[in-house]
mmCIF file of C-alpha atoms and ligand atoms in Angstrom:
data_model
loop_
_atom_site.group_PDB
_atom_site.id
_atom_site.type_symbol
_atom_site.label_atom_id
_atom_site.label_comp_id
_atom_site.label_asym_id
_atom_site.label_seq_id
_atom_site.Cartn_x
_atom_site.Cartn_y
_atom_site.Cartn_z
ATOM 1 C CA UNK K 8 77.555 -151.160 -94.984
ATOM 2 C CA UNK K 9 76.885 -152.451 -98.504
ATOM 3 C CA UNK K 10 74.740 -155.165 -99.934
ATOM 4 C CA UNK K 11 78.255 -157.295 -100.503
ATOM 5 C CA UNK K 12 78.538 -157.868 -96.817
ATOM 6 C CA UNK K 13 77.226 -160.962 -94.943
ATOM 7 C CA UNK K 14 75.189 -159.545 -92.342
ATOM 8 C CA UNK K 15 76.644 -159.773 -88.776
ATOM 9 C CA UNK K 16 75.005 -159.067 -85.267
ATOM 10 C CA UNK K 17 75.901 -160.228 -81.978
ATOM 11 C CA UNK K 18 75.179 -159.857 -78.267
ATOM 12 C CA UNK K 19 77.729 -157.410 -76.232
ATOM 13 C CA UNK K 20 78.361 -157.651 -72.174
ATOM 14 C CA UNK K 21 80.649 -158.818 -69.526
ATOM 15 C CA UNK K 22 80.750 -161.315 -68.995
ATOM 16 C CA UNK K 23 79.628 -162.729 -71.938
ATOM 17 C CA UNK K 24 80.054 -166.174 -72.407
ATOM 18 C CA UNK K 25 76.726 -166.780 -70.872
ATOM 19 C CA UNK K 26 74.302 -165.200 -72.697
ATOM 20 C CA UNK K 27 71.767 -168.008 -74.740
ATOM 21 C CA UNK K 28 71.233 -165.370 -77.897
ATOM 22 C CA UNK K 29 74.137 -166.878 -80.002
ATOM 23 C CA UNK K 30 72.082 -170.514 -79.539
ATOM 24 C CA UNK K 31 68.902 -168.777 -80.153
ATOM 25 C CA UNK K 32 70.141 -166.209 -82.991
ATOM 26 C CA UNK K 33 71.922 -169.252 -84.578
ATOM 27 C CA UNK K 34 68.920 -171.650 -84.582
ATOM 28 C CA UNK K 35 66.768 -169.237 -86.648
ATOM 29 C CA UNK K 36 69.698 -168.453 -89.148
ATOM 30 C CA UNK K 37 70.264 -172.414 -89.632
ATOM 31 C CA UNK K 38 66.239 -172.936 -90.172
ATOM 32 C CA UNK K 39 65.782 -170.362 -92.573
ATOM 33 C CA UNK K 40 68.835 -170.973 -93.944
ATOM 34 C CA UNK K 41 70.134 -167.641 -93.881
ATOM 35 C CA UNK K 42 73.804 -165.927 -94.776
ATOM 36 C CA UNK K 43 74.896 -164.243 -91.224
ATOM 37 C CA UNK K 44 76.336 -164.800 -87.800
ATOM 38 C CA UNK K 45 75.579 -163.694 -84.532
ATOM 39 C CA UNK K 46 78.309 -163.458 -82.242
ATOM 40 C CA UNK K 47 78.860 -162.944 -78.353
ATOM 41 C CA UNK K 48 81.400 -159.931 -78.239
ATOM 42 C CA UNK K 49 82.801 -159.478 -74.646
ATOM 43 C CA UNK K 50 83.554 -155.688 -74.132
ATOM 44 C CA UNK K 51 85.102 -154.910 -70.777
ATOM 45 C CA UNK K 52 83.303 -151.534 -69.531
ATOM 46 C CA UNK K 53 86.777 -149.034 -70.386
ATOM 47 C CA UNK K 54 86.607 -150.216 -73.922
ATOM 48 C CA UNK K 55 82.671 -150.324 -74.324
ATOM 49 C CA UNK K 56 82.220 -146.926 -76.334
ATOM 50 C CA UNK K 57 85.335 -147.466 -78.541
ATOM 51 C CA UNK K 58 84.214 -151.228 -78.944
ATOM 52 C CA UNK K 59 81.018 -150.164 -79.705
ATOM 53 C CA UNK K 60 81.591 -147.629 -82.025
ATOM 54 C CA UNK K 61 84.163 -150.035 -83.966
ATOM 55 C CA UNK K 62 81.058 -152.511 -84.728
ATOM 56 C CA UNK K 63 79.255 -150.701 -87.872
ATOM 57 C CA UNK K 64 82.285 -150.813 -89.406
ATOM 58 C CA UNK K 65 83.353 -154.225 -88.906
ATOM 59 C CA UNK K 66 79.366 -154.670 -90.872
ATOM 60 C CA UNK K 67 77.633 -155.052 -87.426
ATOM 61 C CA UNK K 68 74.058 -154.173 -88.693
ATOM 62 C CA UNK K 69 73.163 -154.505 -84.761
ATOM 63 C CA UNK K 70 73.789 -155.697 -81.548
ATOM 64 C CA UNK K 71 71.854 -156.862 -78.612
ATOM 65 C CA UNK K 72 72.880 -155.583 -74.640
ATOM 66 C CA UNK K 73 72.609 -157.451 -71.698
ATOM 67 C CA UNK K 74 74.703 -157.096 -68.314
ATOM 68 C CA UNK K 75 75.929 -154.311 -67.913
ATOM 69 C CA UNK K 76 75.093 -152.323 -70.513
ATOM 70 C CA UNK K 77 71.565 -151.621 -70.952
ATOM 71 C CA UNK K 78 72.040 -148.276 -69.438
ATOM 72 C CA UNK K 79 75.141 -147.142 -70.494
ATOM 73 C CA UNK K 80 74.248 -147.366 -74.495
ATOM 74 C CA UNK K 81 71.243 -144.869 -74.149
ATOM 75 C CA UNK K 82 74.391 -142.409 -73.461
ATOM 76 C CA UNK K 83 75.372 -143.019 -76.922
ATOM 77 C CA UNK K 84 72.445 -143.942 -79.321
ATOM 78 C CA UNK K 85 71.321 -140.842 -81.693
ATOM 79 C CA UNK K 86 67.626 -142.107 -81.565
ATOM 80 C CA UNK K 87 65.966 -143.731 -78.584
ATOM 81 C CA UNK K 88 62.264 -145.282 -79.231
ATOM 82 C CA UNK K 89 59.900 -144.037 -76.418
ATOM 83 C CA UNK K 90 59.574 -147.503 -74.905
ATOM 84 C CA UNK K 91 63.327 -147.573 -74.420
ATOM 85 C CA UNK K 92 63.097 -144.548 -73.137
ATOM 86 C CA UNK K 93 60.628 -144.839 -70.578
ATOM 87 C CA UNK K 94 62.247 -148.026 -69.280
ATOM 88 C CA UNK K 95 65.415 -146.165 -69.605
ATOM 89 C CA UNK K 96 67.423 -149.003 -70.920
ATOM 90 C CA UNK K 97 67.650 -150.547 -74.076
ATOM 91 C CA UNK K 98 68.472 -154.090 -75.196
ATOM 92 C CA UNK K 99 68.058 -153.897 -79.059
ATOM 93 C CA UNK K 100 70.318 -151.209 -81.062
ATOM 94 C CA UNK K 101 70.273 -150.945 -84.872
ATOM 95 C CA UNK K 102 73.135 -149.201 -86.937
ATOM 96 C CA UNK K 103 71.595 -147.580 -89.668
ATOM 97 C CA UNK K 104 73.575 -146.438 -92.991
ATOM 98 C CA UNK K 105 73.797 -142.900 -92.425
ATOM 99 C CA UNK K 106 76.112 -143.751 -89.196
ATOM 100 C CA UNK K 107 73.289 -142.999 -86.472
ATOM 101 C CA UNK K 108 72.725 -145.547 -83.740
ATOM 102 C CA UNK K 109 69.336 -145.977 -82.726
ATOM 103 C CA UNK K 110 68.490 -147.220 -79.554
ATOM 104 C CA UNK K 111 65.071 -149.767 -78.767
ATOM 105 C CA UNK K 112 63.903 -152.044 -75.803
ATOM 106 C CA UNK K 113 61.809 -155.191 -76.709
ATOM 107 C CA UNK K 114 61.809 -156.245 -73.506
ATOM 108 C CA UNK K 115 58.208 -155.382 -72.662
ATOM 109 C CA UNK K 116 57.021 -156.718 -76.141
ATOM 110 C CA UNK K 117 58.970 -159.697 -75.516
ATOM 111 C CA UNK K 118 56.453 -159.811 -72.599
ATOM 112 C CA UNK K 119 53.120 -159.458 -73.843
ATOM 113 C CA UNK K 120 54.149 -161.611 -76.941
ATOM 114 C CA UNK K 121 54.920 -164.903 -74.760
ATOM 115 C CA UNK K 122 51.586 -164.139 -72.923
ATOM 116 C CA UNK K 123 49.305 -163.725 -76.365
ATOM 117 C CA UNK K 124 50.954 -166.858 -77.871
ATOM 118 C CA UNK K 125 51.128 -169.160 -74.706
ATOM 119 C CA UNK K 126 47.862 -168.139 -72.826
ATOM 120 C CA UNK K 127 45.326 -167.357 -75.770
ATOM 121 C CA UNK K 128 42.295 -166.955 -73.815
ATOM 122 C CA UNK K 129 43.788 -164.043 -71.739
ATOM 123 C CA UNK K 130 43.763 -160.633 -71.336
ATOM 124 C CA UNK K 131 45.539 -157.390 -70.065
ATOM 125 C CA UNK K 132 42.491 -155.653 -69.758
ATOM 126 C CA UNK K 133 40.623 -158.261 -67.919
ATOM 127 C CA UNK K 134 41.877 -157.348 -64.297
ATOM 128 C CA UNK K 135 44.617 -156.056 -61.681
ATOM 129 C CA UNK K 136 48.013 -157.194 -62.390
ATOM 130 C CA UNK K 137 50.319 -158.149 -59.272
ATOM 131 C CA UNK K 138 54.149 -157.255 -60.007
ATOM 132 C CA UNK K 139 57.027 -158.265 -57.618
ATOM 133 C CA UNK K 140 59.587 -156.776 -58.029
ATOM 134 C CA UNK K 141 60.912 -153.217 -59.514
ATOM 135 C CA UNK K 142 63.775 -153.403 -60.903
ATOM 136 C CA UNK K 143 64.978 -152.971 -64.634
ATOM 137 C CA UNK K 144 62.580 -156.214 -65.991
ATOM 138 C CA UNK K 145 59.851 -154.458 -63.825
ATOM 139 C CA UNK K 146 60.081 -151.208 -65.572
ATOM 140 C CA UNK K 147 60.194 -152.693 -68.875
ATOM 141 C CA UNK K 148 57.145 -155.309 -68.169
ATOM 142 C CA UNK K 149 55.286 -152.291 -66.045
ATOM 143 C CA UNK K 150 55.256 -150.383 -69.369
ATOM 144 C CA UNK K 151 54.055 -153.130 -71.793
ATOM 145 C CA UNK K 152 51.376 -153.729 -69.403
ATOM 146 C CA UNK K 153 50.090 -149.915 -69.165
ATOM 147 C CA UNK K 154 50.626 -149.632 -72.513
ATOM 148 C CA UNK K 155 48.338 -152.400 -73.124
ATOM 149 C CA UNK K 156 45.589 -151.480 -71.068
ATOM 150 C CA UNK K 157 46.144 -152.999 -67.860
ATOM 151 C CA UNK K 158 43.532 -151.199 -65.184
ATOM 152 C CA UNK K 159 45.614 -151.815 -62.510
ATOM 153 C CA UNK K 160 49.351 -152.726 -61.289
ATOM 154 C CA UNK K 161 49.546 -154.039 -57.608
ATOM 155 C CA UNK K 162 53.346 -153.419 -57.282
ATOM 156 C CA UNK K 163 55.348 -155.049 -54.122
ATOM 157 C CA UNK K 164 58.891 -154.769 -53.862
ATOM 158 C CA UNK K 165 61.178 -155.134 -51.101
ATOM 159 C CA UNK K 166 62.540 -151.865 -51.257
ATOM 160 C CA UNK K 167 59.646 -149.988 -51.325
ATOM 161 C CA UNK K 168 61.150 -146.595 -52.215
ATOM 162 C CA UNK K 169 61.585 -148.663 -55.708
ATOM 163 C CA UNK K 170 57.780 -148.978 -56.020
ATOM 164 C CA UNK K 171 57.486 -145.098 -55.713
ATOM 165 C CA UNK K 172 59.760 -144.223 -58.133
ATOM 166 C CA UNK K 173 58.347 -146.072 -60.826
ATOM 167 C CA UNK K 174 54.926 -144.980 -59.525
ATOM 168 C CA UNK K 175 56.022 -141.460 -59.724
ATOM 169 C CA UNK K 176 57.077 -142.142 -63.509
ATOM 170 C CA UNK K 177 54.300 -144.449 -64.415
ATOM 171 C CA UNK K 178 51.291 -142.912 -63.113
ATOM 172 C CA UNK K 179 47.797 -143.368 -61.408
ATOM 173 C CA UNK K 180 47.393 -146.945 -63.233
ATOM 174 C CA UNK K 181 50.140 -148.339 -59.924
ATOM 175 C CA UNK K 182 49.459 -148.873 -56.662
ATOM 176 C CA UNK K 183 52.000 -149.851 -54.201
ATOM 177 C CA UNK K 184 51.964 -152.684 -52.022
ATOM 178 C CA UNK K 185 53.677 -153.595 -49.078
ATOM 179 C CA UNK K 186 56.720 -156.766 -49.867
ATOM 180 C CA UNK K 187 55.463 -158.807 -46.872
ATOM 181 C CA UNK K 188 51.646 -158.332 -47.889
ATOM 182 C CA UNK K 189 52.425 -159.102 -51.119
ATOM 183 C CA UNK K 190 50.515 -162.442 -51.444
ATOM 184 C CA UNK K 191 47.094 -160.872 -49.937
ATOM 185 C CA UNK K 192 47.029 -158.162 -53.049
ATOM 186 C CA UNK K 193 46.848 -161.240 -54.824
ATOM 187 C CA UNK K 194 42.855 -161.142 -54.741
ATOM 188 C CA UNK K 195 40.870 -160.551 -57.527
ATOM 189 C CA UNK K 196 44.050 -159.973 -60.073
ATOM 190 C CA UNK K 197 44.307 -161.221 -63.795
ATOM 191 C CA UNK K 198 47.463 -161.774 -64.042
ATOM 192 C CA UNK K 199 50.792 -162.069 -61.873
ATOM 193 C CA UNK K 200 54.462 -161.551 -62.516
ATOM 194 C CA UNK K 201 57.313 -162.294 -60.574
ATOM 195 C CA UNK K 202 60.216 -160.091 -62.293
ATOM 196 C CA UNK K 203 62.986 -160.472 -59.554
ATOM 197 C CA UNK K 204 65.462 -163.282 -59.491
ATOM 198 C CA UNK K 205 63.898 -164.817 -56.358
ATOM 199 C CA UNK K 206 63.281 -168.906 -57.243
ATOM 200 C CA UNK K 207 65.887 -169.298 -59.507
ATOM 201 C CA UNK K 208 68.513 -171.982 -59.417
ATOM 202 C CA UNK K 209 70.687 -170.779 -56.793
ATOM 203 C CA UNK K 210 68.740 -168.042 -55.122
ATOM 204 C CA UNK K 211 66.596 -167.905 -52.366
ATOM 205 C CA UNK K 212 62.808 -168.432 -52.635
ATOM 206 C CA UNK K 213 60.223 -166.137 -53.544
ATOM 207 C CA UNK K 214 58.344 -165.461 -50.214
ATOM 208 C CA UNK K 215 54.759 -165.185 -51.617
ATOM 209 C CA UNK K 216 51.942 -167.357 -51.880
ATOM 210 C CA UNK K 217 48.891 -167.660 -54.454
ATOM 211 C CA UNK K 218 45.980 -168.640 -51.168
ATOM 212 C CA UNK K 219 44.568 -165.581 -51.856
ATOM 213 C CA UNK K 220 44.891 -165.615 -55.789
ATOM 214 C CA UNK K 221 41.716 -165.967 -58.096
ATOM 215 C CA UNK K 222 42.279 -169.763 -60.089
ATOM 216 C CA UNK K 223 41.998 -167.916 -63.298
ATOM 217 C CA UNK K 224 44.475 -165.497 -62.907
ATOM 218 C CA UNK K 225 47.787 -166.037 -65.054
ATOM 219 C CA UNK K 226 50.824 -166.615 -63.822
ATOM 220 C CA UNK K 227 54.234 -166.294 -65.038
ATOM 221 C CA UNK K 228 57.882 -165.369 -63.997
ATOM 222 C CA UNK K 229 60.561 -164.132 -65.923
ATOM 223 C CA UNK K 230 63.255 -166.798 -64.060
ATOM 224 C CA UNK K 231 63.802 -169.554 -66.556
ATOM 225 C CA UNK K 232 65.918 -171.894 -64.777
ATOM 226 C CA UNK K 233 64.352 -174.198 -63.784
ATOM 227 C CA UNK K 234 61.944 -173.937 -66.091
ATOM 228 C CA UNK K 235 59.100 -174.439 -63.809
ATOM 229 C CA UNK K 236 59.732 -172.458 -60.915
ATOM 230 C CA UNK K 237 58.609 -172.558 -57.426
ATOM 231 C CA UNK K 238 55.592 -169.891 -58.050
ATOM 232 C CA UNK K 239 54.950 -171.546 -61.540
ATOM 233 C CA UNK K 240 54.355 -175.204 -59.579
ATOM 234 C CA UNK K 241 52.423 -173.356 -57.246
ATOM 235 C CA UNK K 242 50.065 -172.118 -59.567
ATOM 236 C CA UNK K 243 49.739 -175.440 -61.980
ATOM 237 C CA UNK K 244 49.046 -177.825 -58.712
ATOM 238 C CA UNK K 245 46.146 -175.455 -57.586
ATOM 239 C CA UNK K 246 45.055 -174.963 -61.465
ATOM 240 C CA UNK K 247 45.965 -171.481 -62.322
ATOM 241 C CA UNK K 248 47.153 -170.826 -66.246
ATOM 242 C CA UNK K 249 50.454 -170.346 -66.508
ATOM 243 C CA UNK K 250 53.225 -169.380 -68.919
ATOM 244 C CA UNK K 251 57.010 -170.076 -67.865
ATOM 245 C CA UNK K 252 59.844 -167.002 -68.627
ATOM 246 C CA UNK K 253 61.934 -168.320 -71.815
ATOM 247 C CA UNK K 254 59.437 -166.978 -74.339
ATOM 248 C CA UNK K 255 60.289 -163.375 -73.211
ATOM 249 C CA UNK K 256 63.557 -164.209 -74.088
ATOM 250 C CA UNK K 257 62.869 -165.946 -77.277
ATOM 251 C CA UNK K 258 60.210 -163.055 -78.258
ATOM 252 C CA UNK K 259 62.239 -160.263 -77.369
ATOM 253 C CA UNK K 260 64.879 -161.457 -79.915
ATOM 254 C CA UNK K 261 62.720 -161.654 -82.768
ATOM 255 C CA UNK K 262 62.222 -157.504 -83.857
ATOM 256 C CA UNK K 263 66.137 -157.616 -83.683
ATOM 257 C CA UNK K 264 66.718 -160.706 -85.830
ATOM 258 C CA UNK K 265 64.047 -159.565 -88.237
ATOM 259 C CA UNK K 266 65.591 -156.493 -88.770
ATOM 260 C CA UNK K 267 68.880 -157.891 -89.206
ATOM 261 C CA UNK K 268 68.474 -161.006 -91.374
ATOM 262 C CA UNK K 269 65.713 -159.783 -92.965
ATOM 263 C CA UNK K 270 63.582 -162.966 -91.784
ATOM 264 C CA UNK K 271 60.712 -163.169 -89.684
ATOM 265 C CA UNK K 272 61.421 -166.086 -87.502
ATOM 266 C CA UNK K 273 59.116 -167.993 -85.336
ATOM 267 C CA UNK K 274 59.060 -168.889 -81.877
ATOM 268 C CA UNK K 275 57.948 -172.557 -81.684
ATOM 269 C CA UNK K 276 59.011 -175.903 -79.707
ATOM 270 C CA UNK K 277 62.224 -176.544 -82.106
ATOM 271 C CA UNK K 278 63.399 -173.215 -80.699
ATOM 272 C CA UNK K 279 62.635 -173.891 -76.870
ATOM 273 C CA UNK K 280 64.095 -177.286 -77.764
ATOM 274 C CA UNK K 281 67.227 -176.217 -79.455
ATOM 275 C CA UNK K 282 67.570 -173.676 -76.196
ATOM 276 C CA UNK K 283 66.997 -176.100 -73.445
ATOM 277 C CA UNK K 284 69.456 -178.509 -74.792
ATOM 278 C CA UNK K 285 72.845 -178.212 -73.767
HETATM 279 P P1 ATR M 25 66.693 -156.620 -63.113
HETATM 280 O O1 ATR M 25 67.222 -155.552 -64.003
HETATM 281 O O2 ATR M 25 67.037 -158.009 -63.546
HETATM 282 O O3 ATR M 25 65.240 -156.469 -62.814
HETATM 283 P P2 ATR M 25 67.533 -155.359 -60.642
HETATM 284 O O4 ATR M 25 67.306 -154.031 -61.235
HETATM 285 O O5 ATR M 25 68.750 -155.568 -59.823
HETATM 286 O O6 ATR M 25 67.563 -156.482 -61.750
HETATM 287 O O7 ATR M 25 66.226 -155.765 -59.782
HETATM 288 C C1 ATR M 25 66.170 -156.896 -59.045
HETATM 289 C C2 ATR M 25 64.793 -157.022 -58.382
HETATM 290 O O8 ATR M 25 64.799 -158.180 -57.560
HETATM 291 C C3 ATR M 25 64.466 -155.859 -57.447
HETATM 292 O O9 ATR M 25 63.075 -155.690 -57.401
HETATM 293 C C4 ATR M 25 64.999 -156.390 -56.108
HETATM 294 O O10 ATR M 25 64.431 -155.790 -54.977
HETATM 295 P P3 ATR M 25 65.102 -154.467 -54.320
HETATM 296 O O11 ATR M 25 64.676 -153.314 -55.174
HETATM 297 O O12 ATR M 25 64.564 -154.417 -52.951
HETATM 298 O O13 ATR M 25 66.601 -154.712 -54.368
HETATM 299 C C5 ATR M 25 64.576 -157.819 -56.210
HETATM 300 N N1 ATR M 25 65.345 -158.682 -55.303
HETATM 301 C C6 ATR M 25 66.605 -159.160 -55.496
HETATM 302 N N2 ATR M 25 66.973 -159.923 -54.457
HETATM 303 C C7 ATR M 25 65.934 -159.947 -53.582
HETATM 304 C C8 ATR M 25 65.689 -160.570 -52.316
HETATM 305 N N3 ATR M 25 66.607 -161.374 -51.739
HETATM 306 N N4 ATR M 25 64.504 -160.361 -51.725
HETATM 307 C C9 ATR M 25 63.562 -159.578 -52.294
HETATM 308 N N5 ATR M 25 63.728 -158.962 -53.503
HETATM 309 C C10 ATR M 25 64.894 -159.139 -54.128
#
């Protein structure tokens, strides 16, 4: 890499041609009116490494990973940040100069960032969290929160044998709740998460209920479409706080994109707008 090239990043998966970062990468680089692109590179899984390996010298400064590769690059990165590492997946990878690939997951920061910006008045130390669902956005959410001083995680998940790994890995902080009582560990929590796909477009709907959930407890989703899901409706009709999913996406994208451009960019309503809009 030299300071000649235009700087070049891009999202890499299979498929591909869904993924919103292109729109939200190319938003910020059209505001701030910076030189770059950021491109969605489809990499079938036999020619992920080579693929991979090709980008730094294309002058790829860094890539994002979704589907299915958030694993599979930990395999290959020469530096892993602990928070990647204890999620075990990363989304963010940065090629630096020397040739070494390092490996990060802003995930989890993606998170906590939509939460501080979108619900002011909260916070992660004020009371039990509720979790559904333990999957890879679990682990990665799980980890901000404990991280951040959460007291408690309530953590229900169909699969319960789920729940006890990452309790294993996570600690004393997690308690494990059954998926069918789900909605009475509601009780006396801060803050609740759903982190499966369960209520979006297309999928069944989450079975869980807020009855027993304090009004002031916060509560957000990581499903994006629809916007207002099921839980989130929920929650505004009986007057919880709430904060939908696509600012984890948005925030998650920013450490990347700083890093890259060279630009810290904001996440405001011109983003979410430029997103939304087909
Ligand atoms: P991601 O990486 O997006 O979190 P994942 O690792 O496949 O995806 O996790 C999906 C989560 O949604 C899991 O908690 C999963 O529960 P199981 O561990 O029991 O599979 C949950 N999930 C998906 N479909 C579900 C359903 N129909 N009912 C209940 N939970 C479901």
């Amino acid at each position: 890499m030299n300071d000649q090239t235009i700087p070049l990043a891009g999202v890499v998966g299979w498929p591909i041609a869904h993924s919103l970062s292109p729109r939200l990468h190319g938003h910020w680089l059209k505001r701030y009116n910076l030189p770059g692109f950021y491109v969605p590179i489809g990499l079938k899984p036999q020619d992920f490494e080579t693929g991979i390996r090709a980008l730094p010298k294309l002058g790829f400064r860094g890539i994002n990973l979704t589907l299915p590769y958030k694993e599979s690059i930990m395999a290959m990165a020469d530096n892993i940040t602990d928070r990647a590492s204890l999620i075990g997946a990363a989304n963010t990878v940065f090629f630096r100069e020397n040739g070494t690939i390092s490996a990060d997951n802003t995930d989890g920061y993606g998170f906590l960032e939509n939460l501080r910006q979108n619900a002011p008045g909260w916070n992660v130390q004020q009371g039990p969290a509720l979790v559904l669902g333990a999957g890879g956005a679990s682990r990665a959410i799980i980890s901000a929160l404990i991280n951040a001083g959460a007291p408690e995680i309530r953590l229900a998940n169909r699969t319960r044998q789920r729940s006890e790994i990452l309790k294993d890995q996570f600690g004393a902080r997690i308690t494990i709740t059954d998926w069918n009582r789900a909605s009475d560990a509601a009780e006396d929590t801060a803050l609740i998460v759903n982190t499966t796909a369960l209520g979006m477009v297309g999928k069944p709907d989450l079975p869980f209920s807020l009855e027993h959930a304090p009004e002031t407890a916060l509560v957000t989703d990581i499903v994006y479409a629809p916007i207002e899901t099921p839980l989130l409706e929920e929650a505004r009709v009986r007057g919880n706080p709430t904060v939908d999913g696509l600012g984890m996406l948005l925030f998650q994208a920013l450490p990347g994109f700083e890093a890259w451009f060279g630009q810290r960019p904001e996440v405001d309503e011109a983003l979410r707008k430029a997103i939304l809009t087909p």
